[in-house]
Coordinates of C-alpha atoms and ligand atoms in Angstrom, one line a residue:
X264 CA -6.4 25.0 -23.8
X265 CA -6.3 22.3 -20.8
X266 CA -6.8 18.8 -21.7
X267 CA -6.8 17.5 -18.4
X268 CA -8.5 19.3 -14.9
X269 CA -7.4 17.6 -11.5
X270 CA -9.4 18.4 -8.6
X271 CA -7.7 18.7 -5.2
X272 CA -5.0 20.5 -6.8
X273 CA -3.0 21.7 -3.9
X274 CA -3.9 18.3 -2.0
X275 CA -1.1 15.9 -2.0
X276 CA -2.8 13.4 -4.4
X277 CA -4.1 16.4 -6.5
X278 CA -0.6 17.8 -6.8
X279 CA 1.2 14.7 -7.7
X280 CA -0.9 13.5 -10.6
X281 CA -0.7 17.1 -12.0
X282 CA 2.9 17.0 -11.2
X283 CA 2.9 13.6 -13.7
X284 CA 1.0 15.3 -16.1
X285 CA 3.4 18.1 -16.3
X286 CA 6.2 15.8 -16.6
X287 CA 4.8 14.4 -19.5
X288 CA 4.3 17.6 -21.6
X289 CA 0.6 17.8 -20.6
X290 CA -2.1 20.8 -20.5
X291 CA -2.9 20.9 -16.8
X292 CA -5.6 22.9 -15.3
X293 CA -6.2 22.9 -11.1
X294 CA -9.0 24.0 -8.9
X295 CA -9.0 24.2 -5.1
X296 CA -10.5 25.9 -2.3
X297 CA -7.6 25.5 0.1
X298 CA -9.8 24.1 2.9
X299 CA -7.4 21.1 2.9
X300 CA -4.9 21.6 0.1
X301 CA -2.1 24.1 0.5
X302 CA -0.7 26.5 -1.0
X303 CA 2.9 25.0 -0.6
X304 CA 2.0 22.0 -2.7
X305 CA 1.7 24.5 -5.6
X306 CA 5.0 24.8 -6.2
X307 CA 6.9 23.2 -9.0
X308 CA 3.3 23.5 -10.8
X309 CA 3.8 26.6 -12.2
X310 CA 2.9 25.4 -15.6
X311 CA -0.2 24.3 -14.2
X312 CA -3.5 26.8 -14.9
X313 CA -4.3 27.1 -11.4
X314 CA -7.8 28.6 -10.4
X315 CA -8.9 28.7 -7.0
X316 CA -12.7 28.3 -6.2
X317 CA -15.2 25.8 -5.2
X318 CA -16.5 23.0 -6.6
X319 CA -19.9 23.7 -4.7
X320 CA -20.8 26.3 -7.2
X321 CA -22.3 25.2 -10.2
X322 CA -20.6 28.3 -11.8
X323 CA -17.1 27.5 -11.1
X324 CA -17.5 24.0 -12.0
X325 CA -18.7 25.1 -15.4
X326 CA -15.6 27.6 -16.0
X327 CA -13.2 24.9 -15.0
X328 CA -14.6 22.3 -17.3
X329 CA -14.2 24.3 -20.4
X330 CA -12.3 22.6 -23.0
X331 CA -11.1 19.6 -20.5
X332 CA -11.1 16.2 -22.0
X333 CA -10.1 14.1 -19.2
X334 CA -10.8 14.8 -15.1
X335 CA -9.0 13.5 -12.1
X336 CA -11.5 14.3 -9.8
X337 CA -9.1 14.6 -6.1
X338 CA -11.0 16.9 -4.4
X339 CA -12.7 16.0 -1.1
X340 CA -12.6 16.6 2.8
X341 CA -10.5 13.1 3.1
X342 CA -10.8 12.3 6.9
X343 CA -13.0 10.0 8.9
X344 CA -13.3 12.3 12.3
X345 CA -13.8 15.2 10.2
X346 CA -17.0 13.7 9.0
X347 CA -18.3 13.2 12.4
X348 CA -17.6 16.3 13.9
X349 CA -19.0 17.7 10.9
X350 CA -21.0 16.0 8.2
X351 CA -22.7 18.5 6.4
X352 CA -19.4 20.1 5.0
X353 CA -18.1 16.4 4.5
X354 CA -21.6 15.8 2.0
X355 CA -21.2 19.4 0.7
X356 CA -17.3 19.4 -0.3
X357 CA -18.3 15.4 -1.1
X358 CA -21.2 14.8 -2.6
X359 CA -22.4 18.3 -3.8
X360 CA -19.4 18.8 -5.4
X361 CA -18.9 15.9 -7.5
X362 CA -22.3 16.2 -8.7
X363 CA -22.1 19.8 -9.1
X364 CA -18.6 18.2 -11.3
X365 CA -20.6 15.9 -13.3
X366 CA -23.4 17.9 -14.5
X367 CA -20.7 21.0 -15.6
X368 CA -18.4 17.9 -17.1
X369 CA -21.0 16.4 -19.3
X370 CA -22.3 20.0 -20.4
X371 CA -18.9 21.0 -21.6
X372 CA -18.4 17.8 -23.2
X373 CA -15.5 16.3 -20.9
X374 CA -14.7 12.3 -22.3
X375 CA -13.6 11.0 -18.7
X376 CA -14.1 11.2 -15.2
X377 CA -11.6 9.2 -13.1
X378 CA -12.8 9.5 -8.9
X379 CA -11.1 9.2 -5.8
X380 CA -13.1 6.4 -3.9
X381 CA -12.4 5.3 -0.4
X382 CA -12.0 1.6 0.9
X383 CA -13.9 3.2 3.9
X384 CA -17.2 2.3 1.8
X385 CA -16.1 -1.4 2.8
X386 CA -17.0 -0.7 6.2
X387 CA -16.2 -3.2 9.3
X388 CA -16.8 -6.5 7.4
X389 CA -14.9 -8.9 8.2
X390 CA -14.4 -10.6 5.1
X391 CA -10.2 -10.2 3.9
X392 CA -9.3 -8.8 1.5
X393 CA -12.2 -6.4 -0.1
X394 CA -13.2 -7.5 -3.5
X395 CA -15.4 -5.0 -5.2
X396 CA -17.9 -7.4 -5.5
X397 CA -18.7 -7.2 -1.6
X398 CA -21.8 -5.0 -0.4
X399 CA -20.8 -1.6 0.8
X400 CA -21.5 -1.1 4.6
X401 CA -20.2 2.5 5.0
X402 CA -20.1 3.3 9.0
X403 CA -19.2 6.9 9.0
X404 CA -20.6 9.9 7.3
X405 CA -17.1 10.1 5.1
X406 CA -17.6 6.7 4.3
X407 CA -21.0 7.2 3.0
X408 CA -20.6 10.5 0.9
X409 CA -17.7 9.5 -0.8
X410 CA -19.7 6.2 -2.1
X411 CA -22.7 8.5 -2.9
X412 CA -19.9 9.9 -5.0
X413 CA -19.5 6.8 -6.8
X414 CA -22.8 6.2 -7.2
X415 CA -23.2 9.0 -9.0
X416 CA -20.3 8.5 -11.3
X417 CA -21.6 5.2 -11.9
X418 CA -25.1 6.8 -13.0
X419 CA -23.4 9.3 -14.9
X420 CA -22.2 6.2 -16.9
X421 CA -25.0 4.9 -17.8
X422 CA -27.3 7.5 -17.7
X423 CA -25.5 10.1 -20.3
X424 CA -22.6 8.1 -21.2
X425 CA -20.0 10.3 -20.0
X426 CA -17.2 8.2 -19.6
X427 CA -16.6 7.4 -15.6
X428 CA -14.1 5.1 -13.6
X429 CA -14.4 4.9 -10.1
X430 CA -10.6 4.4 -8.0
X431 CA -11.0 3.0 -4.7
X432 CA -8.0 3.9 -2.6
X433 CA -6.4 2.2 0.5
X434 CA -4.8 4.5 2.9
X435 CA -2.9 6.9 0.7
X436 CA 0.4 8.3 2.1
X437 CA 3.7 10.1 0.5
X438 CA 5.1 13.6 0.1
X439 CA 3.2 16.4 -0.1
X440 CA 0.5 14.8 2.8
X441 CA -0.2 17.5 5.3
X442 CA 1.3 16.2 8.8
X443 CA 0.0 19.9 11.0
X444 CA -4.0 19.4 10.9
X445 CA -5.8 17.4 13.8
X446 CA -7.5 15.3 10.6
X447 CA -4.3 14.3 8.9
X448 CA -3.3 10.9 8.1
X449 CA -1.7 8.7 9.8
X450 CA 1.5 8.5 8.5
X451 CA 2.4 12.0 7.6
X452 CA 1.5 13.0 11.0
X453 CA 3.5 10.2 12.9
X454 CA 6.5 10.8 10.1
X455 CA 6.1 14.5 11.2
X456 CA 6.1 14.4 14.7
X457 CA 8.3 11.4 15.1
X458 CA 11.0 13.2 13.5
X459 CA 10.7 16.1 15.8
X460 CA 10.9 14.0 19.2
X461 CA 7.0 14.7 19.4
X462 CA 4.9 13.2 21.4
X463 CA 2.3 10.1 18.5
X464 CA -1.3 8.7 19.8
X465 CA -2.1 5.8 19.0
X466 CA -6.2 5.7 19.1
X467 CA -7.1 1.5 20.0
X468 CA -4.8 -0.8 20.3
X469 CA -2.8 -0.6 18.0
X470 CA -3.9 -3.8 16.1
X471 CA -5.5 -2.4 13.6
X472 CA -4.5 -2.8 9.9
X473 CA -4.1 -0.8 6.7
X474 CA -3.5 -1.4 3.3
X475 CA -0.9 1.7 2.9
X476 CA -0.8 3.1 -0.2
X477 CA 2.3 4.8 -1.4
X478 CA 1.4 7.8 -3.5
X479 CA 3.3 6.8 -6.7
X480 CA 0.9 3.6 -7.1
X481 CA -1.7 5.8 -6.9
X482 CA -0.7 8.1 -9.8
X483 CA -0.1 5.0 -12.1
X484 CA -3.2 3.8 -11.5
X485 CA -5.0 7.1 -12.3
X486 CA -2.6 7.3 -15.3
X487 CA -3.9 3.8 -16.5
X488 CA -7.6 5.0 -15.9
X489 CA -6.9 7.5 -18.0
X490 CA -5.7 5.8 -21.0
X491 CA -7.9 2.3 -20.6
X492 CA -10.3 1.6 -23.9
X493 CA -13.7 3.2 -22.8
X494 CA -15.6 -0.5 -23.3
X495 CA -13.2 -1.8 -20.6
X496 CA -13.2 0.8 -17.7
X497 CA -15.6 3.0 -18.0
X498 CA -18.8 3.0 -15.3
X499 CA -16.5 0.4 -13.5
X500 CA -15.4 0.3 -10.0
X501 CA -11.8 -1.0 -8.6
X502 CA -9.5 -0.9 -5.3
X503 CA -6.6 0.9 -6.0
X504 CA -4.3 -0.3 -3.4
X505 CA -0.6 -2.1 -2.7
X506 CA -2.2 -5.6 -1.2
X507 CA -0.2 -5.6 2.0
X508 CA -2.0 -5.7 5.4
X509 CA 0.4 -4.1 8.1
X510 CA -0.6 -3.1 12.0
X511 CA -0.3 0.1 12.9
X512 CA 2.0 -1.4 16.1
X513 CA 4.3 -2.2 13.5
X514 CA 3.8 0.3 11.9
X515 CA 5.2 3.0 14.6
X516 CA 7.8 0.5 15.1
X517 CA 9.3 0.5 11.4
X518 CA 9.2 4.0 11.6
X519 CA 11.3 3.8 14.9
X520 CA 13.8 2.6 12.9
X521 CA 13.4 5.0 10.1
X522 CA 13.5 8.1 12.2
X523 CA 15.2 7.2 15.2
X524 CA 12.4 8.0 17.4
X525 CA 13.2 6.7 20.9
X526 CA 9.8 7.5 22.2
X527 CA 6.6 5.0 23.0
X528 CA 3.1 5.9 21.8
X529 CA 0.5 6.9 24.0
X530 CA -2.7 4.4 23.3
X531 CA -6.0 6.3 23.3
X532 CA -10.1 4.9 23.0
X533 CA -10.2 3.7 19.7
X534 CA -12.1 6.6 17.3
X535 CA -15.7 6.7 16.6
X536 CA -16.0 6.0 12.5
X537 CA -12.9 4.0 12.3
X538 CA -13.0 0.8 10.5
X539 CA -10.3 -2.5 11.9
X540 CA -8.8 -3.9 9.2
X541 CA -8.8 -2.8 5.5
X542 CA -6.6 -5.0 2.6
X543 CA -7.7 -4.8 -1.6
X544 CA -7.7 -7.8 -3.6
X545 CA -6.2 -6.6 -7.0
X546 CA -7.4 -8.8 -9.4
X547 CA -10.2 -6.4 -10.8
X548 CA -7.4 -3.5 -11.0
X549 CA -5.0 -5.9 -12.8
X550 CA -7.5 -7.5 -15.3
X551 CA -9.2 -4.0 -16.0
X552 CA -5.9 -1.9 -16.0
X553 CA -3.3 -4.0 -15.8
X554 CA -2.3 -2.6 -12.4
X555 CA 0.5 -3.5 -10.8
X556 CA 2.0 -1.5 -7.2
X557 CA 5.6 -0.3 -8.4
X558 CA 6.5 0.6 -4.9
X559 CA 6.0 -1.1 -1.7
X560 CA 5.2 -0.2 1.6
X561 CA 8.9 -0.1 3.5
X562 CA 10.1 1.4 0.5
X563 CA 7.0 3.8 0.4
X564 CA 8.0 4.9 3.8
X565 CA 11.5 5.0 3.5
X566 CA 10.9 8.1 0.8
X567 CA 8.3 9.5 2.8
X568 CA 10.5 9.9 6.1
X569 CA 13.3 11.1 3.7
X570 CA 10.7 13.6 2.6
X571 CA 9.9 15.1 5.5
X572 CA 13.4 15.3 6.8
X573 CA 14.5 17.6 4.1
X574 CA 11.0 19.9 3.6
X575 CA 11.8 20.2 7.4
X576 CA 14.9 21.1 7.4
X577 CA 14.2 22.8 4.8
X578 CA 11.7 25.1 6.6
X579 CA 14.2 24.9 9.2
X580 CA 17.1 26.9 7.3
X581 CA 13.8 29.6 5.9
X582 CA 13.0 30.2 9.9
X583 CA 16.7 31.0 10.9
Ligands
UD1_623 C1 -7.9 7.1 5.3 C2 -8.0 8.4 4.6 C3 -9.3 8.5 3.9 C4 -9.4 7.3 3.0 C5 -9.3 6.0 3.8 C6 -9.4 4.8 2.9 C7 -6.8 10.3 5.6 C8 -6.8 11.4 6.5 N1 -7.9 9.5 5.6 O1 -8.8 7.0 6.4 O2 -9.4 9.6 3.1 O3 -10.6 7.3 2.2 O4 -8.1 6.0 4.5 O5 -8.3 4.7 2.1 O6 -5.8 10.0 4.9 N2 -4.6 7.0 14.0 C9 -3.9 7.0 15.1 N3 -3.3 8.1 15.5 C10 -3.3 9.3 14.8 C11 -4.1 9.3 13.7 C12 -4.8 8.1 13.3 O7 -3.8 5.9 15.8 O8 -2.7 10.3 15.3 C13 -5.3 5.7 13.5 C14 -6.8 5.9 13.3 O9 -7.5 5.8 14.4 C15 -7.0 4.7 12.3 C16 -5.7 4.7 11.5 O10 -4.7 5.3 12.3 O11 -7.2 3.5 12.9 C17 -5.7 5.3 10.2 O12 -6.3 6.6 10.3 P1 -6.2 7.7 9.2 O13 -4.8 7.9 8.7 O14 -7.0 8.9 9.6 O15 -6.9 7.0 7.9 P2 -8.4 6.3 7.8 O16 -9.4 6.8 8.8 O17 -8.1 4.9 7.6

């Protein structure tokens, strides 16, 4: 029987905290539609119970909470322009589903719920960095439906006790991160094209910054979720983030150096949605969870360039 269910499964978030899990002798179970995971990122999960379906049907969400203890609730339509081209699916795959989550999660008698928030619920304020205390001021429909989400988690805390902790990430990036759709991130995609000699937009000026988040921190973090004393975490609310502001400029021009990339980048109008600057204050994180980043940004990148060189290559050698 699966103790733990991970939403988002074949995302890249999804598939590395069920690839910890597994490491650690865990009952995983996975659900995902595949309208951003893929089915690549399944394997090395083959232990994993993998169902695919939607969250948006109050059926499946009842079969895959059967017998789960613990949820690590991954699953979203994670992109900014995404939302505004489209922000009906964004609320449906968003909103829809995690309540659709909760109500099957407390029938079944799941413990915890741990959530992927999004730093985009801090909006354009300029106050640096975010500390959860500030007001939300969501400017895109992404933005708002994944802090509906947390709304409702909260709620779902106080209102029927199900246990609930809310994770607000900062830029996630790593292995695994799809670099081929228009609404990838960032990094994966410059890593990605950078690598092939391809052609990278950069969409404003460049100035811009981002707390980057390599993917590792983010598994700890939802590992210590998991395992925090109930009075301590749960119906709370924390970044989940390295603390370390950096351009997007410089960004494209560490990974210069990484890749080799002897290109410049082609500066576009800056995109409707986006937000300027985004850096977490810790302390909430730390004091709640005793969260710490255990790798840094460079370093963060470093592994994620090497990661795409070899998958790659990789697919390279399977085409020939
Ligand atoms: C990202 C996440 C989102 C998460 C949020 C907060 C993705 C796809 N989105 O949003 O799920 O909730 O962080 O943690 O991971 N840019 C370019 N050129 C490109 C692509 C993007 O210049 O080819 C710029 C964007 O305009 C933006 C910045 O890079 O200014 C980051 O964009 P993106 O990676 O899409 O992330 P966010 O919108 O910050």
């Amino acid at each position: 029987m699966a103790s733990y269910l991970v939403t988002g499964a074949a995302g890249f978030i999804g598939r590395s905290i069920a690839a910890a899990l597994l490491a650690r002798g865990e009952a995983v179970r996975g659900i995902d539609n595949f309208i951003s995971g893929r089915r690549t990122n399944l394997v090395g999960l083959e232990a994993m119970e993998f169902i695919e379906g939607d969250l948006v049907d109050p059926l499946t969400c009842a079969k895959v909470c059967q017998g789960v203890e613990i949820i690590f609730h991954e699953a979203a339509l994670a992109s900014v322009p995404r939302s505004v081209s489209d922000p009906v699916s964004t609320n449906l795959n968003c909103v829809t589903a995690t309540l659709n989550l909760l109500v099957a999660a407390r029938a079944a008698g799941v413990r915890r719920v741990i959530y992927a928030g999004s730093s985009s619920a801090y909006g354009d304020t300029p106050t640096m960095p975010k500390v959860e205390t500030m007001i939300p001021n969501p400017i895109s429909p992404y933005a708002v439906a994944k802090l509906a989400g947390e709304q409702y988690m909260r709620v779902f805390a106080r209102v029927y006790g199900l246990e609930t902790v809310v994770l607000r990430y900062f830029n996630v990036f790593g292995p695994y991160q799809d670099p081929s759709s228009h609404y990838s991130g960032v990094l994966a995609k410059f890593c990605h094209r950078m690598l092939a000699g391809e052609p990278v937009t950069i969409y404003g000026d460049g100035e811009q910054s981002r707390d980057f988040t390599y993917i590792e921190n983010v598994v700890h973090v939802n590992l210590l979720a998991a395992a925090a004393p109930v009075e301590k975490v749960s119906g709370q609310m924390m970044n989940a983030a390295t603390q370390c502001a950096i351009t997007l400029n410089k960004t494209f021009e560490i990974l210069c150096e990484l890749t080799g990339y002897k290109g410049k980048a082609t500066y576009e109008e800056a995109r409707a949605g986006d937000i300027r600057d985004s850096l977490a204050d810790l302390q909430l994180a730390k004091e709640l969870l005793d969260y710490e980043p255990t790798v840094d940004f460079r370093e963060g990148l470093r592994r994620t360039v090497e990661w795409h060189r070899m998958s790659e290559s990789v697919s390279g050698l399977e085409r020939n």
